[in-house]
Coordinates of C-alpha atoms in Angstrom, one line a residue:
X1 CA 80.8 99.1 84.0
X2 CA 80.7 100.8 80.8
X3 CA 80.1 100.4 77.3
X4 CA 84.2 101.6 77.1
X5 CA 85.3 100.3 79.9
X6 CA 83.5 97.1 78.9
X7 CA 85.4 97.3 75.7
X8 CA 88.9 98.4 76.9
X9 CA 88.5 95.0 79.5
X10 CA 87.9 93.0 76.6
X11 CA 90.5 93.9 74.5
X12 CA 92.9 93.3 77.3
X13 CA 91.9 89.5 78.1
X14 CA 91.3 89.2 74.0
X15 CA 95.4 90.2 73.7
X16 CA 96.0 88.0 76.9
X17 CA 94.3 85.1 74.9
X18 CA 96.2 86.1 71.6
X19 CA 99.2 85.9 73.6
X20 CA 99.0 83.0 75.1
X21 CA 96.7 83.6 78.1
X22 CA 99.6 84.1 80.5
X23 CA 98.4 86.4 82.3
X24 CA 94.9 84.7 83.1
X25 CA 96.4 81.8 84.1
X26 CA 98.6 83.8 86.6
X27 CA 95.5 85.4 87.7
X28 CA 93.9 81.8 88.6
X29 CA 96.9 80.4 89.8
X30 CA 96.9 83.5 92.5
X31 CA 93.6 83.4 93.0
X32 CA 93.2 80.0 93.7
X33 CA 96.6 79.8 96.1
X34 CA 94.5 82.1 98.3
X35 CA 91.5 79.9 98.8
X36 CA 93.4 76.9 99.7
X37 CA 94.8 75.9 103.0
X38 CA 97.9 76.9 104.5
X39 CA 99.5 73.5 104.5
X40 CA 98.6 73.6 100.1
X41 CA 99.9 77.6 100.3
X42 CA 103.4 76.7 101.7
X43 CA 103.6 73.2 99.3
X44 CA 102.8 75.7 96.4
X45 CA 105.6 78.5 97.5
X46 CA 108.2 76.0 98.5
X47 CA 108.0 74.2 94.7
X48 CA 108.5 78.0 93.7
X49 CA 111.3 78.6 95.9
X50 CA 113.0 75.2 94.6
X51 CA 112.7 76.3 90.8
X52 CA 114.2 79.2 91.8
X53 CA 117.0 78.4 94.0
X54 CA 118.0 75.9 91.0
X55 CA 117.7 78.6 88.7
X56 CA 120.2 80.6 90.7
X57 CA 122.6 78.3 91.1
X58 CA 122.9 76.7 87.6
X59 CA 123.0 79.4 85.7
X60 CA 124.8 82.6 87.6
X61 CA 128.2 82.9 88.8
X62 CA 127.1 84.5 92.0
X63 CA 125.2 81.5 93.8
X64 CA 127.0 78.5 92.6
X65 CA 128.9 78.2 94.9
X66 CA 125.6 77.4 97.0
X67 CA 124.4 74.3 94.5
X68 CA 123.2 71.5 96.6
X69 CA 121.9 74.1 99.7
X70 CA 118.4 73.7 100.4
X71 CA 117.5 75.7 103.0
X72 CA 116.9 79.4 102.0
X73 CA 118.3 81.0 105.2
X74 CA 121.5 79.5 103.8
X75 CA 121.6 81.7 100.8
X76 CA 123.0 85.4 101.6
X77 CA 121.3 88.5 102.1
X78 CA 122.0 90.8 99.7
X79 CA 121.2 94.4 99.0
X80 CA 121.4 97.1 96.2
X81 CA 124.9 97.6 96.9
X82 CA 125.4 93.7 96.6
X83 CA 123.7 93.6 93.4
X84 CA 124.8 96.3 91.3
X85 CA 128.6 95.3 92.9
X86 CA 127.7 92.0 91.0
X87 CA 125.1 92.7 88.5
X88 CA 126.6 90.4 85.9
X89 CA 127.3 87.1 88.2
X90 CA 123.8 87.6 89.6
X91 CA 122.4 87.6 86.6
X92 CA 121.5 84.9 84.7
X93 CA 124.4 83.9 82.0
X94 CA 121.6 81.8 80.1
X95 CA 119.3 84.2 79.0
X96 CA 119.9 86.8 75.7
X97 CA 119.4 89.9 78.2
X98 CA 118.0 92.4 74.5
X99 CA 115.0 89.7 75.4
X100 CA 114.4 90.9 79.0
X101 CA 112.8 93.8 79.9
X102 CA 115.2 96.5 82.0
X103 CA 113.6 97.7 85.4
X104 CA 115.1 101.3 86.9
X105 CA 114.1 103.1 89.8
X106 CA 115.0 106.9 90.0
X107 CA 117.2 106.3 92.6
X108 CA 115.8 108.4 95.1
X109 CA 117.3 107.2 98.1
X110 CA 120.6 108.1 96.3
X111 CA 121.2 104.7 94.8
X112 CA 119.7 104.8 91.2
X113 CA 119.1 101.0 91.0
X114 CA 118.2 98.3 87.8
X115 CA 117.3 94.9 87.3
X116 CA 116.5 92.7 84.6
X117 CA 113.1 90.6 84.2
X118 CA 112.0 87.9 82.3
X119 CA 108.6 88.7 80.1
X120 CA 107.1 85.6 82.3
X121 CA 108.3 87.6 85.5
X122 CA 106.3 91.1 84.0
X123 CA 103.1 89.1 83.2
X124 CA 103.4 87.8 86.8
X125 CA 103.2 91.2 87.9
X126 CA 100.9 92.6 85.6
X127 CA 98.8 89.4 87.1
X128 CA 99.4 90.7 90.8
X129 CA 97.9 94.0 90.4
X130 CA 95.0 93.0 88.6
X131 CA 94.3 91.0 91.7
X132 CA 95.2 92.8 94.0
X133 CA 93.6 95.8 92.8
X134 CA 90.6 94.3 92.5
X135 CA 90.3 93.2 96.3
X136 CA 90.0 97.0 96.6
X137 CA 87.4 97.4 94.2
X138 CA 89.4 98.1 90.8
X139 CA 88.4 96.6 87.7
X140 CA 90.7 97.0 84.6
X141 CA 88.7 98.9 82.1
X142 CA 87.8 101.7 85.0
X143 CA 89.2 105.1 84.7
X144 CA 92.7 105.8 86.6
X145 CA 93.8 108.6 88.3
X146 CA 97.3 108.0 88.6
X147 CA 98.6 110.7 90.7
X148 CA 102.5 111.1 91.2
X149 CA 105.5 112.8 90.2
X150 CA 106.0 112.2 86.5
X151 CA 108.6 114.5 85.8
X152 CA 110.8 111.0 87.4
X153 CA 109.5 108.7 85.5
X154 CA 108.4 107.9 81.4
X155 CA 104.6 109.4 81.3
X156 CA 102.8 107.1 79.1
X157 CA 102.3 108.3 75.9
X158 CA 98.9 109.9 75.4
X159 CA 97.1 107.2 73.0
X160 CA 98.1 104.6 75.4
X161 CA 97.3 106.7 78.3
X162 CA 94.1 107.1 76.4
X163 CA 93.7 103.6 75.5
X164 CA 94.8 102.7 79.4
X165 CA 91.8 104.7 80.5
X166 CA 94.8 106.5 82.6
X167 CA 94.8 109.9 83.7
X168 CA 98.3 111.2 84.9
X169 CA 98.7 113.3 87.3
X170 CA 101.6 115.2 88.6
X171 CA 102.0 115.9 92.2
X172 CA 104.2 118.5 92.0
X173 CA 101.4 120.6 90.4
X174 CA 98.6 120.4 93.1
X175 CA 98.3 124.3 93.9
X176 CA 95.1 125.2 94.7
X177 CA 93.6 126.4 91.5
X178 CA 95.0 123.3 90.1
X179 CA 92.7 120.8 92.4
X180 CA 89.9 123.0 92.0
X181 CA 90.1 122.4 88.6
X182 CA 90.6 118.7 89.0
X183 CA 87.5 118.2 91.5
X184 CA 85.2 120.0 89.0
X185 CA 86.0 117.9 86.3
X186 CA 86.0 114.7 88.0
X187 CA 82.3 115.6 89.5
X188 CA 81.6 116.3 85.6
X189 CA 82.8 112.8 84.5
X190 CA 80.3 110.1 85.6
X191 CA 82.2 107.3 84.7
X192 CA 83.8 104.7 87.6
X193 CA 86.9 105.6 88.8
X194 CA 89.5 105.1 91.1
X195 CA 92.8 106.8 92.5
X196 CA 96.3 105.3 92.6
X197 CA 98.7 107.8 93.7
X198 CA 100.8 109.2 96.9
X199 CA 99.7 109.6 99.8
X200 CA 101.4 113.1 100.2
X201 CA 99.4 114.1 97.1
X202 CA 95.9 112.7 98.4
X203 CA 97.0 115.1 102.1
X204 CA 97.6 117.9 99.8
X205 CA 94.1 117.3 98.4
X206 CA 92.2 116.7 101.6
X207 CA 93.8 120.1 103.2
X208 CA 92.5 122.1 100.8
X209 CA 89.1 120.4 100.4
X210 CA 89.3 120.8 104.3
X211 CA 90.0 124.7 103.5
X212 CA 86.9 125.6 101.3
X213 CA 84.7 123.3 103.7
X214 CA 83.6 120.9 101.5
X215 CA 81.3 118.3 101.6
X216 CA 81.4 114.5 100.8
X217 CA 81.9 114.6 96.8
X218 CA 80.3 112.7 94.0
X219 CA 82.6 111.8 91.4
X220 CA 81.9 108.3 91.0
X221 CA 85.2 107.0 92.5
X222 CA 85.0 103.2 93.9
X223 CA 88.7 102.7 95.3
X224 CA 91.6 104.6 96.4
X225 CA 95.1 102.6 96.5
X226 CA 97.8 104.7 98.4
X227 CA 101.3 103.5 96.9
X228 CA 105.1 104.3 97.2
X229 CA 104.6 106.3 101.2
X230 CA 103.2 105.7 104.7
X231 CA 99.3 106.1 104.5
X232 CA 98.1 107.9 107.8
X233 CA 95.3 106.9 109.1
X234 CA 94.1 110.2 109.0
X235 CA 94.8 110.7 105.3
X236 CA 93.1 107.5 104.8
X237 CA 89.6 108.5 106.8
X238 CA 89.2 111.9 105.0
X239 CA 89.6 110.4 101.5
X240 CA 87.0 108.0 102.9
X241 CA 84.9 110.4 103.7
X242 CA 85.4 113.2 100.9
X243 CA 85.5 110.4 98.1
X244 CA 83.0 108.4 99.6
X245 CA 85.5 105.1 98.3
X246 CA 87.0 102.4 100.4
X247 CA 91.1 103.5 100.9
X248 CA 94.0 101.3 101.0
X249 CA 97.8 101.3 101.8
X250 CA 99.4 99.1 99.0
X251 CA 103.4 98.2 100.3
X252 CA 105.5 97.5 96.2
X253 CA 108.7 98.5 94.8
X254 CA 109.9 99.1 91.5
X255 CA 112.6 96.1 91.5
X256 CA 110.1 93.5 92.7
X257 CA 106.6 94.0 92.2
X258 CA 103.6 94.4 94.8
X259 CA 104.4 93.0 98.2
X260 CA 101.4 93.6 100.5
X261 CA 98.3 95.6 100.4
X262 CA 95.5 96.7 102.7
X263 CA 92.0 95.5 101.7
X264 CA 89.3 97.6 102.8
X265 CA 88.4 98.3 106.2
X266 CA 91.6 96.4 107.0
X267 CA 94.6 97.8 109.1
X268 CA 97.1 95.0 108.7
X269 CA 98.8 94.1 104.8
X270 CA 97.9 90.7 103.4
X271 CA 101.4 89.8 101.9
X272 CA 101.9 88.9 98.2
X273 CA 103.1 85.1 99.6
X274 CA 101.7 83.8 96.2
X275 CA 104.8 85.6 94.5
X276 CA 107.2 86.3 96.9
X277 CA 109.0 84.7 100.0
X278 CA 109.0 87.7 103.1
X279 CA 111.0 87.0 106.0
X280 CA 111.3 89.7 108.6
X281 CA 115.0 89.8 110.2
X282 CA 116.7 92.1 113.0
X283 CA 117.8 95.5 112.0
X284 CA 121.7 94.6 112.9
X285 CA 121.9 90.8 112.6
X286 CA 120.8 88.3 109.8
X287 CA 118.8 86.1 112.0
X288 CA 114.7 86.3 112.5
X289 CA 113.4 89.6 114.3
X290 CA 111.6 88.7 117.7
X291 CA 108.1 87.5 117.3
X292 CA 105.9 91.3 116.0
X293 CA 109.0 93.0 116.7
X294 CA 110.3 95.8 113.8
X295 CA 112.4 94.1 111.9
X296 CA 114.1 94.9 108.1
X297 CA 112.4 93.5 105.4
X298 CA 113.5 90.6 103.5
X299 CA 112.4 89.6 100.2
X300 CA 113.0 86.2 97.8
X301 CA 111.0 87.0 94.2
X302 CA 109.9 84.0 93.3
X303 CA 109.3 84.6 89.6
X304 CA 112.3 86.5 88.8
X305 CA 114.9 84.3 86.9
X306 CA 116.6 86.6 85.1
X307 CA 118.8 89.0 87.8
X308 CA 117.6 86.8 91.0
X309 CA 117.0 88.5 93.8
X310 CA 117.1 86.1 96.8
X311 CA 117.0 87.0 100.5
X312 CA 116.9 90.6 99.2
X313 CA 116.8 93.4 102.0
X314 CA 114.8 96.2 100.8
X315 CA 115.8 98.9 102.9
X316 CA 112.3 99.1 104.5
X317 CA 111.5 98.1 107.9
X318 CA 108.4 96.3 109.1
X319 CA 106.8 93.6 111.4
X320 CA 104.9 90.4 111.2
X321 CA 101.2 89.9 112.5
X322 CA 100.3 86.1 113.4
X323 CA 97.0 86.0 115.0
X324 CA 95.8 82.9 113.2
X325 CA 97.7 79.5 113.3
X326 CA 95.9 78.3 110.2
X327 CA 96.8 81.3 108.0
X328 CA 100.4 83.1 106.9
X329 CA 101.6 86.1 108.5
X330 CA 100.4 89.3 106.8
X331 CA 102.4 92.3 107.9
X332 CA 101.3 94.5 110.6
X333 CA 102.9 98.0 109.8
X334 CA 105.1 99.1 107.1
X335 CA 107.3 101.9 109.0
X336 CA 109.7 103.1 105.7
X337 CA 113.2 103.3 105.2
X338 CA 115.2 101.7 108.1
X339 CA 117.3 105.1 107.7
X340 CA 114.3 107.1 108.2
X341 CA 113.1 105.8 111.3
X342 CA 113.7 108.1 114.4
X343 CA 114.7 106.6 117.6
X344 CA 113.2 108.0 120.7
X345 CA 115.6 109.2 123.3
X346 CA 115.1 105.2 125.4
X347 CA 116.4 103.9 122.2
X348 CA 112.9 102.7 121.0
X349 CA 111.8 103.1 117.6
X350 CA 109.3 105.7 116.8
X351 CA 106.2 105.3 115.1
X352 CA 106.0 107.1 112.0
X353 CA 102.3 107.8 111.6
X354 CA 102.8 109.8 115.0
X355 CA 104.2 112.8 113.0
X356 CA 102.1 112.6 110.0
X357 CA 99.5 113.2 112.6
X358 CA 100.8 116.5 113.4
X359 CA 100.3 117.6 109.9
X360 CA 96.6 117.7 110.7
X361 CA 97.0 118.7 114.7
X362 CA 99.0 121.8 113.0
X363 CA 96.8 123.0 109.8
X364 CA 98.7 126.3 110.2
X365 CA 101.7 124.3 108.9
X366 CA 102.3 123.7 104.8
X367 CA 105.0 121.3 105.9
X368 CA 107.2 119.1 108.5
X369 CA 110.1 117.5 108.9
X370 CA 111.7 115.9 111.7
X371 CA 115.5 115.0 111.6
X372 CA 117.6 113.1 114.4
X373 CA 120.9 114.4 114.8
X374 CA 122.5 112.6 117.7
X375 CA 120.7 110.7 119.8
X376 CA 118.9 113.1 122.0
X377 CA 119.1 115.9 119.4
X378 CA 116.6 116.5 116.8
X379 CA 115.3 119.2 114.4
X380 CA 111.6 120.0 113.5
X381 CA 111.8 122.1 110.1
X382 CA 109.0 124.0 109.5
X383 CA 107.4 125.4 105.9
X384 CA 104.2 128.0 106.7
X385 CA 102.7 130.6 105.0
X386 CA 101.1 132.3 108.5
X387 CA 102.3 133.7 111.7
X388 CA 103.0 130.5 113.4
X389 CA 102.0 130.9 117.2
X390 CA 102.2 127.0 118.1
X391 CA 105.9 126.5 117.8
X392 CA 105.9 125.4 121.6
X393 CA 102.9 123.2 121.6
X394 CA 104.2 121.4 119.0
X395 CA 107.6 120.8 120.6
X396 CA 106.2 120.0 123.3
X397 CA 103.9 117.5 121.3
X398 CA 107.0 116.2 120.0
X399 CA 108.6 115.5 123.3
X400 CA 105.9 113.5 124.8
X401 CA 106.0 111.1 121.5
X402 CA 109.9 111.1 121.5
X403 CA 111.1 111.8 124.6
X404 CA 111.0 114.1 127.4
X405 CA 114.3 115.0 128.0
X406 CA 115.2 115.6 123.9
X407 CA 117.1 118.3 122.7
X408 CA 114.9 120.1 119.9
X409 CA 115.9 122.5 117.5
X410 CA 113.2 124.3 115.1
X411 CA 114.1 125.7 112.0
X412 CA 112.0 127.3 109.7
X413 CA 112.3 127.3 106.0
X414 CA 110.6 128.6 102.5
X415 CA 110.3 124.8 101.6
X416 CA 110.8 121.2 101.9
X417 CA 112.5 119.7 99.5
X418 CA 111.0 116.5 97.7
X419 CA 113.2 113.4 96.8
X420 CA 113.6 113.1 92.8
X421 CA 110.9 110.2 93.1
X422 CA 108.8 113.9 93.8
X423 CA 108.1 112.0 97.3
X424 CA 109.0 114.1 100.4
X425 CA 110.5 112.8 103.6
X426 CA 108.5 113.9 106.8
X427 CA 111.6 112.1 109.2
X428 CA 115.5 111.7 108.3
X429 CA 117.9 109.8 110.6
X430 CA 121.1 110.9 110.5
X431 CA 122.2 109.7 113.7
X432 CA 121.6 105.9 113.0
X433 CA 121.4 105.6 108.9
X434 CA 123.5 103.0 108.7
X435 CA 123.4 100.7 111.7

């Protein structure tokens, strides 16, 4: 490390400690509940839990009704629909709300969304990522390349970028001459680094260092965390080998915090259980998915006890991996919104990943998309620049993955529009968005 980033660490444990230290303590604390047993592990989480069930319902209007119910699959499930219908009975009635910090997400998925924190509940999750970000080999002080769509979001200002050792970059502005630009510069700067960005935005990257042929880089970068999308494995092994960095999928929201992330070399999420309670429960029915079967996933944050978010479904759907009776689950596959996932013409879910492979079959292609109409009928809309000449292989591609006797219909078009998060869709379900 250093001498700056040596200094810019230091002065972020020396505030911690002027503070109060809550953050290192948070930092032990999670550290130390994941080199205990399992049997310790669930003892810690359930005193959690208790806290905050009791929280809940002594001091909202919402889950009183619930005081003296102990068992968490008792409570409701909610959703964002749920919360914002009763924002002010879920939140606590106790607590001076100009004291707690307001958490928006750009409502991308056409539900702009907010939540209220306690300051104890944003040092828990400042706690979470310095953890978790260093099991993939970033240390606070490094330099950040934070790569996403700023235009959605408050872009630090640029002292405290500065200070932050944050560089932020906008995916909407990844043109060619743009990334050239960027690459040069980061071969120029020899201190440690590391990406945090889209997925999407690292693909847009690796196509065109594909394009120009380029060799494995030196620019000093020791960790890549993909956030916010599906990270392909294909994405993942060329910013392995163009970086020369250890890649990662990290599974977080706005409203809660980091849930699960990848650590290197690993295919399967080790879930934030120090934090949260994850449950996994069918896609029509609140009762447990089937045992590594998709399921919609279910969050209870722990540490939040100011709007409480218990049994919260977060539109996402995903499964459980248990290969190890001594250890908690860690989640095998986060597949995205259960509205996006396509359903192949025998009524099975589709992998995702299986199209974001095409993206790289087809490097013809600037962009896909593939939408389900009904449910044999879908539409592959295609974005390229060149005389595309493998419209039929690529249907036909399609129909082996989805479905032989589908109904395809292929529409081309000038672009693909991106969500106002600046992330961009590669499926859409309208056949089944809403059972």
């Amino acid at each position: 490390m250093g001498i700056a980033a040596k200094f810019r660490n230091f002065a972020f444990w020396t505030l911690d400690t002027l503070k109060g230290g809550v953050i290192k303590k948070d930092l032990k604390s999670i550290q130390s509940f994941y080199t205990t047993t399992k049997e310790k592990q669930l003892k810690e989480q359930r005193a959690a839990l208790k806290s905050l069930l009791h929280s809940a319902v002594t001091t909202t209007e919402f889950y009183k009704e619930y005081s003296g119910v102990k068992n968490l699959e008792d409570f409701p499930v909610v959703d964002k629909n749920t919360i914002k219908a009763n924002f002010k009975a879920i939140t606590s009635k106790t607590l001076n709300t100009e004291k707690l910090i307001s958490v928006s997400t750009s409502g991308s998925t056409g539900t702009p969304f907010k939540v209220y924190q306690t300051p104890l509940k944003k040092k828990r999750n400042t706690a979470d990522t310095l953890y978790f970000a260093k099991l993939a080999g970033f240390t606070i002080g490094h330099k950040l390349l934070y790569l996403r769509f700023w235009a959605a979001y408050y872009k630090k200002p640029k002292l405290l970028a500065y200070l932050q050792n944050t560089e932020q970059l906008d995916v909407s502005k990844l043109t060619d001459d743009y990334i050239k630009k960027l690459i040069a510069n980061l071969q120029k700067d020899s201190s440690v680094k590391g990406w945090l960005g889209y997925p999407s935005g690292f693909e847009t990257i690796c196509k065109y260092l594909d394009k120009v042929n380029a060799e494995p880089l030196d620019c000093n970068i020791q960790s890549t965390i993909a956030i916010a999308e599906g990270l392909s494995p294909t994405v993942r092994s060329k910013m392995e080998y163009y970086f020369k960095a250890p890649t990662v999928s990290r599974y977080s929201n706005v409203e809660n915090g980091i849930l699960a992330q990848q650590l290197p070399n690993q295919t399967y999420f080790t879930i934030n259980w120090a934090s949260y309670k994850i449950e996994i429960l069918d896609l029509d029915k609140d009762i447990p998915a089937k045992k590594g079967e998709i399921g919609r996933i279910v969050v209870t944050d722990l540490y939040n006890t100011a709007t409480h978010m218990i049994r919260y479904d977060t539109g996402d759907v995903g499964s459980f991996y248990e290969d190890n009776k001594d250890a908690l689950p860690m989640l095998k596959s986060v597949e995205g919104r259960k509205m996006d996932v396509l359903y192949k013409t025998n009524g099975d879910a589709l992998n995702p990943f299986t199209m974001h492979a095409y993206v790289y079959d087809f490097h013809e292609v600037e962009q896909l998309q593939f939408i389900q109409t009904a449910e044999k009928e879908y539409q592959i809309k295609i974005n390229t620049t060149t005389n595309f000449l493998r419209e039929a292989e690529l249907v036909a591609l399609f129909k082996n993955d989805i479905g032989t006797d589908a109904i395809i219909q292929v529409a081309y078009v000038h672009e693909i529009p991106s969500l106002k998060s600046g992330k961009r869709k590669i499926a859409i379900n309208h056949y089944k968005k809403s059972n």
